[in-house]
Coordinates of C-alpha atoms and ligand atoms in Angstrom, one line a residue:
X1 CA -0.4 0.3 -0.4
X2 CA 1.2 3.6 -1.0
X3 CA -0.3 6.9 0.0
X4 CA 1.0 10.9 -0.8
X5 CA -0.5 13.2 1.6
X6 CA 0.0 16.6 -0.4
X7 CA 0.5 20.1 0.9
X8 CA 0.6 19.4 4.4
X9 CA 2.4 22.1 6.8
X10 CA 5.4 19.2 8.5
X11 CA 6.1 20.4 11.7
X12 CA 9.0 18.6 13.5
X13 CA 11.5 19.3 16.5
X14 CA 13.5 21.5 14.1
X15 CA 11.4 21.8 11.0
X16 CA 8.6 23.8 10.0
X17 CA 7.6 23.5 6.1
X18 CA 5.2 22.8 3.3
X19 CA 5.9 19.3 1.7
X20 CA 4.3 16.1 0.3
X21 CA 4.7 13.1 2.1
X22 CA 5.4 9.6 0.4
X23 CA 4.5 6.4 2.5
X24 CA 5.5 3.0 1.1
X25 CA 4.2 0.0 3.7
X26 CA 4.7 1.1 7.1
X27 CA 7.8 3.3 6.4
X28 CA 8.2 7.6 4.8
X29 CA 9.6 6.4 1.8
X30 CA 10.5 10.5 0.6
X31 CA 10.0 14.1 1.6
X32 CA 9.5 17.2 -0.6
X33 CA 7.6 18.9 -3.5
X34 CA 6.2 17.7 -6.8
X35 CA 7.4 14.0 -6.1
X36 CA 7.2 11.3 -8.8
X37 CA 5.7 9.2 -7.0
X38 CA 1.5 7.3 -8.4
X39 CA 0.1 6.5 -4.9
X40 CA -2.2 4.4 -4.8
X41 CA -4.5 6.1 -2.2
X42 CA -4.1 10.2 -1.8
X43 CA -4.9 12.1 0.8
X44 CA -5.5 16.0 0.9
X45 CA -3.9 17.7 3.4
X46 CA -3.9 21.6 2.3
X47 CA -4.5 23.7 5.5
X48 CA -3.4 21.4 7.9
X49 CA -0.6 20.7 10.1
X50 CA 1.3 17.2 10.1
X51 CA 3.0 16.2 13.6
X52 CA 4.6 13.0 13.7
X53 CA 2.2 10.5 16.2
X54 CA 2.5 11.3 19.2
X55 CA 4.6 9.5 22.0
X56 CA 2.9 9.0 25.8
X57 CA 5.7 7.5 28.2
X58 CA 3.7 7.0 31.0
X59 CA 0.5 5.0 30.9
X60 CA -1.0 2.6 33.0
X61 CA -3.9 0.4 31.0
X62 CA -5.1 -2.7 32.8
X63 CA -2.5 -2.3 35.9
X64 CA -3.6 -4.5 39.2
X65 CA -4.6 -1.9 42.0
X66 CA -6.0 -3.0 45.1
X67 CA -8.1 -5.7 43.9
X68 CA -9.2 -3.9 40.8
X69 CA -7.4 -2.8 37.8
X70 CA -7.1 0.8 36.3
X71 CA -10.5 0.9 33.9
X72 CA -8.8 1.1 30.6
X73 CA -7.4 -1.7 29.0
X74 CA -5.1 -1.7 26.3
X75 CA -7.9 -2.4 23.7
X76 CA -9.4 1.0 24.4
X77 CA -6.6 3.2 25.7
X78 CA -4.1 2.6 22.8
X79 CA -7.1 3.0 20.7
X80 CA -8.9 6.5 22.8
X81 CA -5.0 7.1 22.7
X82 CA -5.1 7.3 18.7
X83 CA -7.8 9.4 18.3
X84 CA -5.8 12.0 20.0
X85 CA -2.9 11.1 18.5
X86 CA -1.0 9.4 21.1
X87 CA 0.6 6.2 18.3
X88 CA 2.5 4.4 20.4
X89 CA 2.8 4.4 24.6
X90 CA 4.8 3.1 27.3
X91 CA 3.1 0.8 30.3
X92 CA 5.1 -0.2 34.0
X93 CA 5.2 -3.3 34.1
X94 CA 5.6 -3.7 38.6
X95 CA 7.2 -6.3 39.4
X96 CA 5.9 -8.5 42.8
X97 CA 8.2 -7.4 45.1
X98 CA 8.8 -11.1 46.1
X99 CA 9.0 -12.5 42.2
X100 CA 10.9 -12.0 39.7
X101 CA 10.9 -9.4 37.3
X102 CA 10.1 -12.2 34.7
X103 CA 7.6 -13.2 35.8
X104 CA 6.1 -9.8 35.6
X105 CA 6.3 -9.5 32.6
X106 CA 5.0 -12.9 31.0
X107 CA 1.6 -11.2 32.8
X108 CA 2.1 -8.1 31.6
X109 CA 2.2 -10.2 28.3
X110 CA -0.5 -11.9 28.4
X111 CA -2.6 -9.3 28.4
X112 CA -1.3 -6.7 25.8
X113 CA -0.3 -9.2 23.2
X114 CA -3.0 -9.5 20.5
X115 CA -4.9 -6.8 22.3
X116 CA -3.2 -3.6 21.6
X117 CA -4.4 -1.1 18.4
X118 CA -1.4 1.3 18.9
X119 CA 1.7 0.7 18.9
X120 CA 3.2 0.0 22.4
X121 CA 6.4 -0.9 24.8
X122 CA 7.6 -1.1 29.0
X123 CA 9.5 -0.1 31.4
X124 CA 10.2 -2.3 34.0
X125 CA 9.3 -1.2 37.6
X126 CA 11.9 -2.8 40.0
X127 CA 9.9 -2.6 43.5
X128 CA 12.3 -5.7 44.6
X129 CA 16.0 -5.3 43.7
X130 CA 18.1 -8.2 44.8
X131 CA 21.0 -10.2 44.0
X132 CA 18.2 -12.5 41.7
X133 CA 16.6 -9.0 40.5
X134 CA 20.2 -8.0 39.6
X135 CA 20.7 -10.7 37.3
X136 CA 18.1 -9.8 34.8
X137 CA 18.5 -6.5 33.8
X138 CA 21.1 -7.6 31.2
X139 CA 18.5 -10.2 29.3
X140 CA 16.1 -7.4 29.9
X141 CA 18.5 -4.5 27.9
X142 CA 19.8 -6.7 25.6
X143 CA 16.6 -9.2 24.6
X144 CA 13.7 -7.9 25.8
X145 CA 14.5 -4.2 24.4
X146 CA 13.3 -2.7 27.4
X147 CA 15.7 -0.4 28.8
X148 CA 14.2 1.7 31.2
X149 CA 14.2 0.6 34.8
X150 CA 11.4 2.5 37.1
X151 CA 11.7 3.2 41.0
X152 CA 9.7 4.1 43.1
X153 CA 10.6 6.3 46.0
X154 CA 6.9 6.2 47.7
X155 CA 4.4 4.0 48.3
X156 CA 5.8 2.5 51.1
X157 CA 4.8 -1.4 51.6
X158 CA 4.1 -2.0 47.9
X159 CA 6.1 -0.1 46.2
X160 CA 8.6 1.4 46.8
X161 CA 12.3 0.8 47.4
X162 CA 14.7 2.0 49.8
X163 CA 18.4 4.4 49.1
X164 CA 20.2 1.1 49.0
X165 CA 18.7 -1.0 46.5
X166 CA 18.3 1.8 44.7
X167 CA 22.3 2.8 44.4
X168 CA 22.4 -1.0 43.4
X169 CA 20.2 -1.2 40.8
X170 CA 21.6 2.3 39.4
X171 CA 25.3 0.3 39.8
X172 CA 23.9 -2.5 37.6
X173 CA 21.9 -0.2 35.3
X174 CA 24.4 2.2 34.1
X175 CA 26.3 -1.3 33.2
X176 CA 24.7 -2.6 31.2
X177 CA 23.3 0.7 28.8
X178 CA 20.0 1.0 30.8
X179 CA 17.8 3.7 32.8
X180 CA 16.3 4.5 36.2
X181 CA 13.2 6.6 36.4
X182 CA 11.3 7.3 39.4
X183 CA 8.9 8.5 40.8
X184 CA 10.4 11.2 43.6
X185 CA 8.4 11.9 46.2
X186 CA 9.5 10.7 50.1
X187 CA 7.7 7.8 50.6
X188 CA 8.5 8.3 54.9
X189 CA 7.3 11.3 54.9
X190 CA 3.6 11.0 52.9
X191 CA 3.7 7.7 54.8
X192 CA 3.4 9.8 58.4
X193 CA 1.0 12.6 57.0
X194 CA -1.4 10.2 55.6
X195 CA -1.9 8.4 59.3
X196 CA -2.1 11.6 60.5
X197 CA -5.2 12.8 58.9
X198 CA -6.7 9.4 59.0
X199 CA -5.8 9.4 63.0
X200 CA -7.4 13.2 63.6
X201 CA -10.3 11.9 61.3
X202 CA -9.7 13.9 57.8
X203 CA -10.6 11.7 55.3
X204 CA -11.6 13.6 52.7
X205 CA -10.1 14.0 49.0
X206 CA -8.1 17.9 50.1
X207 CA -6.2 15.8 52.8
X208 CA -4.6 13.6 49.7
X209 CA -3.3 16.6 48.4
X210 CA -2.1 17.9 51.8
X211 CA -0.5 14.7 52.5
X212 CA 2.2 15.4 49.2
X213 CA 3.3 18.5 49.8
X214 CA 5.4 20.2 48.0
X215 CA 8.6 19.5 50.1
X216 CA 8.1 15.8 49.9
X217 CA 8.9 15.4 46.1
X218 CA 11.1 18.5 46.2
X219 CA 13.5 16.5 48.7
X220 CA 13.1 13.4 47.6
X221 CA 13.8 14.6 43.0
X222 CA 17.2 15.9 45.2
X223 CA 18.2 13.0 46.5
X224 CA 17.6 10.8 43.1
X225 CA 19.4 13.7 41.8
X226 CA 22.5 12.7 43.9
X227 CA 22.5 9.1 43.5
X228 CA 21.7 9.7 39.9
X229 CA 25.4 11.7 40.6
X230 CA 27.0 9.3 41.9
X231 CA 26.5 6.8 40.4
X232 CA 26.5 7.9 36.7
X233 CA 23.4 6.0 35.8
X234 CA 21.1 7.8 33.7
X235 CA 18.6 9.4 35.1
X236 CA 14.7 11.1 34.6
X237 CA 12.4 12.3 37.3
X238 CA 8.1 10.8 36.2
X239 CA 5.5 13.6 36.4
X240 CA 7.5 16.4 38.5
X241 CA 4.5 18.7 39.1
X242 CA 6.7 21.2 41.5
X243 CA 8.8 24.4 41.9
X244 CA 10.5 22.8 44.6
X245 CA 11.2 19.9 42.6
X246 CA 12.3 21.5 39.9
X247 CA 14.4 23.1 41.2
X248 CA 16.7 20.8 42.4
X249 CA 17.3 19.5 39.1
X250 CA 18.3 22.7 37.7
X251 CA 21.0 22.5 40.8
X252 CA 21.7 19.3 39.4
X253 CA 22.5 21.0 35.9
X254 CA 24.9 23.2 37.9
X255 CA 27.1 20.8 38.1
X256 CA 26.5 19.2 34.3
X257 CA 24.5 16.9 35.0
X258 CA 22.3 15.3 32.9
X259 CA 18.4 14.8 34.9
X260 CA 15.7 14.3 32.4
X261 CA 12.4 15.8 33.7
X262 CA 8.9 14.7 32.6
X263 CA 5.9 16.4 33.5
X264 CA 2.4 15.6 33.0
X265 CA -0.7 17.4 31.1
X266 CA -3.0 18.1 34.2
X267 CA 0.3 19.4 35.9
X268 CA 0.4 22.1 33.6
X269 CA -3.8 23.2 33.5
X270 CA -5.1 22.2 36.7
X271 CA -4.8 23.2 39.9
X272 CA -5.7 21.8 43.7
X273 CA -8.5 23.8 44.2
X274 CA -10.4 20.7 42.2
X275 CA -9.6 19.7 45.4
X276 CA -11.4 22.1 47.2
X277 CA -15.0 20.5 45.6
X278 CA -15.3 17.9 48.6
X279 CA -15.7 14.1 47.0
X280 CA -15.8 15.5 44.0
X281 CA -11.7 15.8 43.8
X282 CA -12.1 12.3 44.4
X283 CA -12.2 12.6 39.7
X284 CA -8.1 14.2 40.4
X285 CA -6.8 12.0 42.8
X286 CA -3.4 11.3 41.5
X287 CA 0.4 11.3 43.1
X288 CA 1.6 13.1 43.2
X289 CA -1.4 15.4 43.9
X290 CA -2.3 18.6 41.5
X291 CA -0.5 21.9 42.5
X292 CA -0.7 25.3 43.2
X293 CA -0.7 27.7 40.1
X294 CA 2.9 29.0 40.5
X295 CA 3.9 25.3 39.9
X296 CA 1.7 25.4 36.7
X297 CA 3.6 28.8 36.0
X298 CA 7.5 26.8 36.6
X299 CA 6.3 24.4 34.9
X300 CA 5.5 26.1 31.7
X301 CA 8.9 27.4 31.8
X302 CA 10.9 24.6 32.6
X303 CA 9.4 23.3 29.3
X304 CA 10.6 27.1 27.7
X305 CA 14.4 26.6 29.0
X306 CA 14.8 22.6 27.9
X307 CA 15.0 21.3 31.7
X308 CA 11.4 19.7 31.5
X309 CA 11.7 17.1 28.9
X310 CA 8.6 16.0 27.7
X311 CA 4.5 16.0 28.6
X312 CA 3.4 12.9 29.4
X313 CA -0.1 11.9 31.0
X314 CA 0.2 9.1 33.7
X315 CA -3.1 8.2 32.6
X316 CA -4.5 5.6 34.6
X317 CA -8.1 6.1 35.0
X318 CA -11.1 4.5 37.4
X319 CA -14.4 4.4 37.0
X320 CA -16.3 6.3 39.2
X321 CA -17.7 3.0 41.1
X322 CA -14.1 2.5 41.7
X323 CA -13.0 6.0 43.1
X324 CA -15.9 5.3 45.7
X325 CA -13.9 2.4 47.3
X326 CA -12.3 6.0 48.9
X327 CA -15.4 7.6 49.6
X328 CA -15.1 7.4 53.5
X329 CA -11.2 7.8 53.5
X330 CA -8.4 9.8 51.1
X331 CA -6.4 7.2 51.0
X332 CA -8.6 4.2 49.7
X333 CA -9.0 6.7 46.4
X334 CA -7.5 4.5 43.4
X335 CA -4.9 7.0 42.4
X336 CA -4.9 8.3 38.8
X337 CA -7.0 10.4 36.4
X338 CA -7.9 9.4 32.8
X339 CA -5.9 11.9 30.0
X340 CA -4.6 9.5 27.7
X341 CA -6.4 10.7 24.8
X342 CA -6.2 14.3 25.6
X343 CA -2.6 15.3 25.9
X344 CA -2.1 17.0 22.2
X345 CA -5.3 18.8 21.8
X346 CA -4.7 20.0 24.9
X347 CA -1.2 20.8 25.0
X348 CA -1.5 22.5 21.3
X349 CA -4.8 24.6 22.9
X350 CA -3.1 25.7 26.1
X351 CA 0.6 25.9 24.5
X352 CA 0.9 26.1 21.3
X353 CA -2.5 27.9 20.3
X354 CA -2.5 30.4 23.4
X355 CA 1.7 31.5 23.1
X356 CA 3.4 30.2 25.9
X357 CA 5.5 27.1 23.4
X358 CA 6.2 27.2 19.6
X359 CA 5.4 24.7 17.5
X360 CA 8.6 23.3 17.3
X361 CA 8.4 22.7 20.8
X362 CA 5.3 21.1 21.1
X363 CA 6.7 18.4 18.8
X364 CA 10.5 18.3 20.8
X365 CA 7.3 17.4 24.2
X366 CA 5.4 15.3 23.0
X367 CA 6.8 13.2 20.3
X368 CA 10.8 13.5 19.7
X369 CA 12.4 13.5 23.1
X370 CA 10.2 10.9 24.2
X371 CA 11.8 8.2 21.0
X372 CA 15.3 9.3 21.3
X373 CA 15.2 9.6 26.0
X374 CA 13.6 6.1 25.2
X375 CA 16.1 4.4 21.8
X376 CA 12.6 4.2 19.9
X377 CA 15.0 7.2 17.7
X378 CA 14.9 7.5 14.6
X379 CA 12.1 5.3 13.7
X380 CA 9.2 7.1 16.2
X381 CA 8.9 10.0 16.9
X382 CA 10.0 12.3 14.4
X383 CA 8.9 12.8 10.3
X384 CA 11.9 11.5 8.1
X385 CA 12.9 9.2 5.4
X386 CA 13.9 6.1 6.6
X387 CA 10.8 6.5 9.8
X388 CA 7.7 4.9 10.4
X389 CA 5.1 6.4 9.0
X390 CA 3.3 7.3 12.0
X391 CA 1.7 11.0 11.6
X392 CA -0.5 13.2 13.1
X393 CA -2.9 15.4 10.8
X394 CA -4.1 18.2 12.8
X395 CA -6.4 21.1 11.9
X396 CA -5.2 24.2 13.8
X397 CA -8.2 26.3 13.7
X398 CA -11.2 24.1 14.6
X399 CA -12.7 24.1 17.8
X400 CA -14.4 21.6 20.5
X401 CA -15.2 20.8 23.3
X402 CA -14.1 17.9 25.6
X403 CA -16.5 15.0 27.4
X404 CA -17.3 11.8 28.7
X405 CA -20.2 11.9 25.9
X406 CA -17.4 12.2 23.3
X407 CA -14.3 10.3 24.5
X408 CA -13.7 6.9 23.9
X409 CA -11.6 6.3 27.1
X410 CA -13.4 3.3 29.1
X411 CA -14.3 6.3 31.9
X412 CA -17.7 7.2 32.6
X413 CA -16.0 11.2 33.9
X414 CA -14.1 13.2 32.4
X415 CA -11.5 15.0 34.3
X416 CA -11.6 18.0 31.2
X417 CA -15.7 18.3 31.0
X418 CA -16.3 20.5 29.3
X419 CA -13.3 22.1 27.7
X420 CA -13.3 24.2 24.6
X421 CA -9.8 23.3 23.2
X422 CA -8.6 24.7 19.9
X423 CA -7.3 22.7 17.4
X424 CA -8.6 19.3 16.4
X425 CA -6.9 15.9 15.3
X426 CA -8.5 14.8 12.0
X427 CA -7.0 11.9 10.4
X428 CA -3.8 9.3 12.3
X429 CA -0.9 7.5 10.5
X430 CA 0.1 4.2 12.3
X431 CA 2.7 2.7 10.3
X432 CA 1.5 3.6 6.8
X433 CA -2.3 2.4 7.8
X434 CA -4.7 4.8 8.4
X435 CA -5.8 4.7 11.3
X436 CA -8.0 7.4 12.5
X437 CA -10.2 8.9 9.8
X438 CA -13.4 11.5 9.9
X439 CA -13.5 10.0 13.9
X440 CA -13.6 6.0 13.6
X441 CA -11.0 4.0 13.9
X442 CA -10.2 2.4 11.3
X443 CA -8.2 -0.4 12.7
X444 CA -8.7 -3.4 14.6
X445 CA -7.3 -4.6 18.0
X446 CA -3.8 -7.4 17.7
X447 CA -2.5 -3.9 15.0
X448 CA -0.4 -2.9 18.0
X449 CA 3.1 -4.1 18.2
X450 CA 5.4 -4.3 21.2
X451 CA 8.2 -2.1 20.3
X452 CA 11.9 -2.7 21.3
X453 CA 13.9 -0.9 22.6
X454 CA 18.0 0.8 22.2
X455 CA 19.8 1.2 24.6
X456 CA 20.5 4.6 25.9
X457 CA 22.6 7.5 27.2
X458 CA 20.4 10.0 29.5
X459 CA 21.7 12.6 26.6
X460 CA 19.2 14.2 24.1
Ligands
ZN501 ZN1 2.1 6.7 36.5

């Protein structure tokens, strides 16, 4: 199958030009003007922007949690992602403490294989680092193409590792050519504050927010930076939310340390006042919590300064019935909110349309940097000859309203209900196949491929 996309305005992290794109099979064959190709299908993209397919490197699909599962599986989650212009996601495998990494990989594969519609990869979350786990790292990097290892400095008793394990893991991962990613908040402090509020019979979602103050994130980010610096292991902080934590990273750069930072769309556009809505605030209970308006401004600045490298979602949806598990106790509310479908359009509308970031920066933080950082570039994350034909055809002027009645995620509320956005995904191609057209998904479950990733250096 060959496709010619004509007259679109092609945007990459470093280019902006009107040209035609020729696709043969799964890849981009040529880019230029008046190309001498006869394609089987011609798409006229006049007046449209063309972005590389979005890459969301932080999602949780079908994730077991508190006896239930996040409500989007690989089919519904990757389909919703495609509707929103995201063609590849990276999900997190969670090791069970006491069990092997391989065990967890097998379990996650059994849920993803044959179900994903969009492309996907995995990070491996190491929750129990010991002599046995250590022996598995090389195999994951060399054979499985899983080159990033997630750690939790919080969720004490479930996912958290201590600093002794962190240092050991960093040394091994560095040696084998991988990267450590981190949920950087101080688990002991949070644990203390959660118990304190519960003893004081303060149970509303507002206390979820108060139990994770900015200092818990700033402290852990600084400690992580120091450990990564000491070991020389490439490091990446996921879902960074606040000024204190970003300043810890700024300090690390003063000694020429290259520490990578991701934030998520919600931390750029929402704030903690949503927790004042009594239990409705449970819709936005996530960790870290939403922050203050000054933190949003810090994060936008961090993007433009090149310190914040990636905008992801931490998509982890739960239906309202699941959120109700914490009706009488904020610490029992499943953490996470639905956003996989809205990242590209919200960031365009709030960032590019409102003049906060440039078009090139937009592509850099949603497509190119995630591909480079996680070892998928230039196959993914750009529009180039030989790259996968993952493309988003985007109308920069069309206005629409986000709503539970029109979204495609498997969740019965929207965290952005009634938001007016400017800019709409009109069509999406995934490896040369038209995946989304005219508000319809044209590909079936099982189309999504597992993407093996290369070794990574922490430098981009
Ligand atoms: Zn997460």
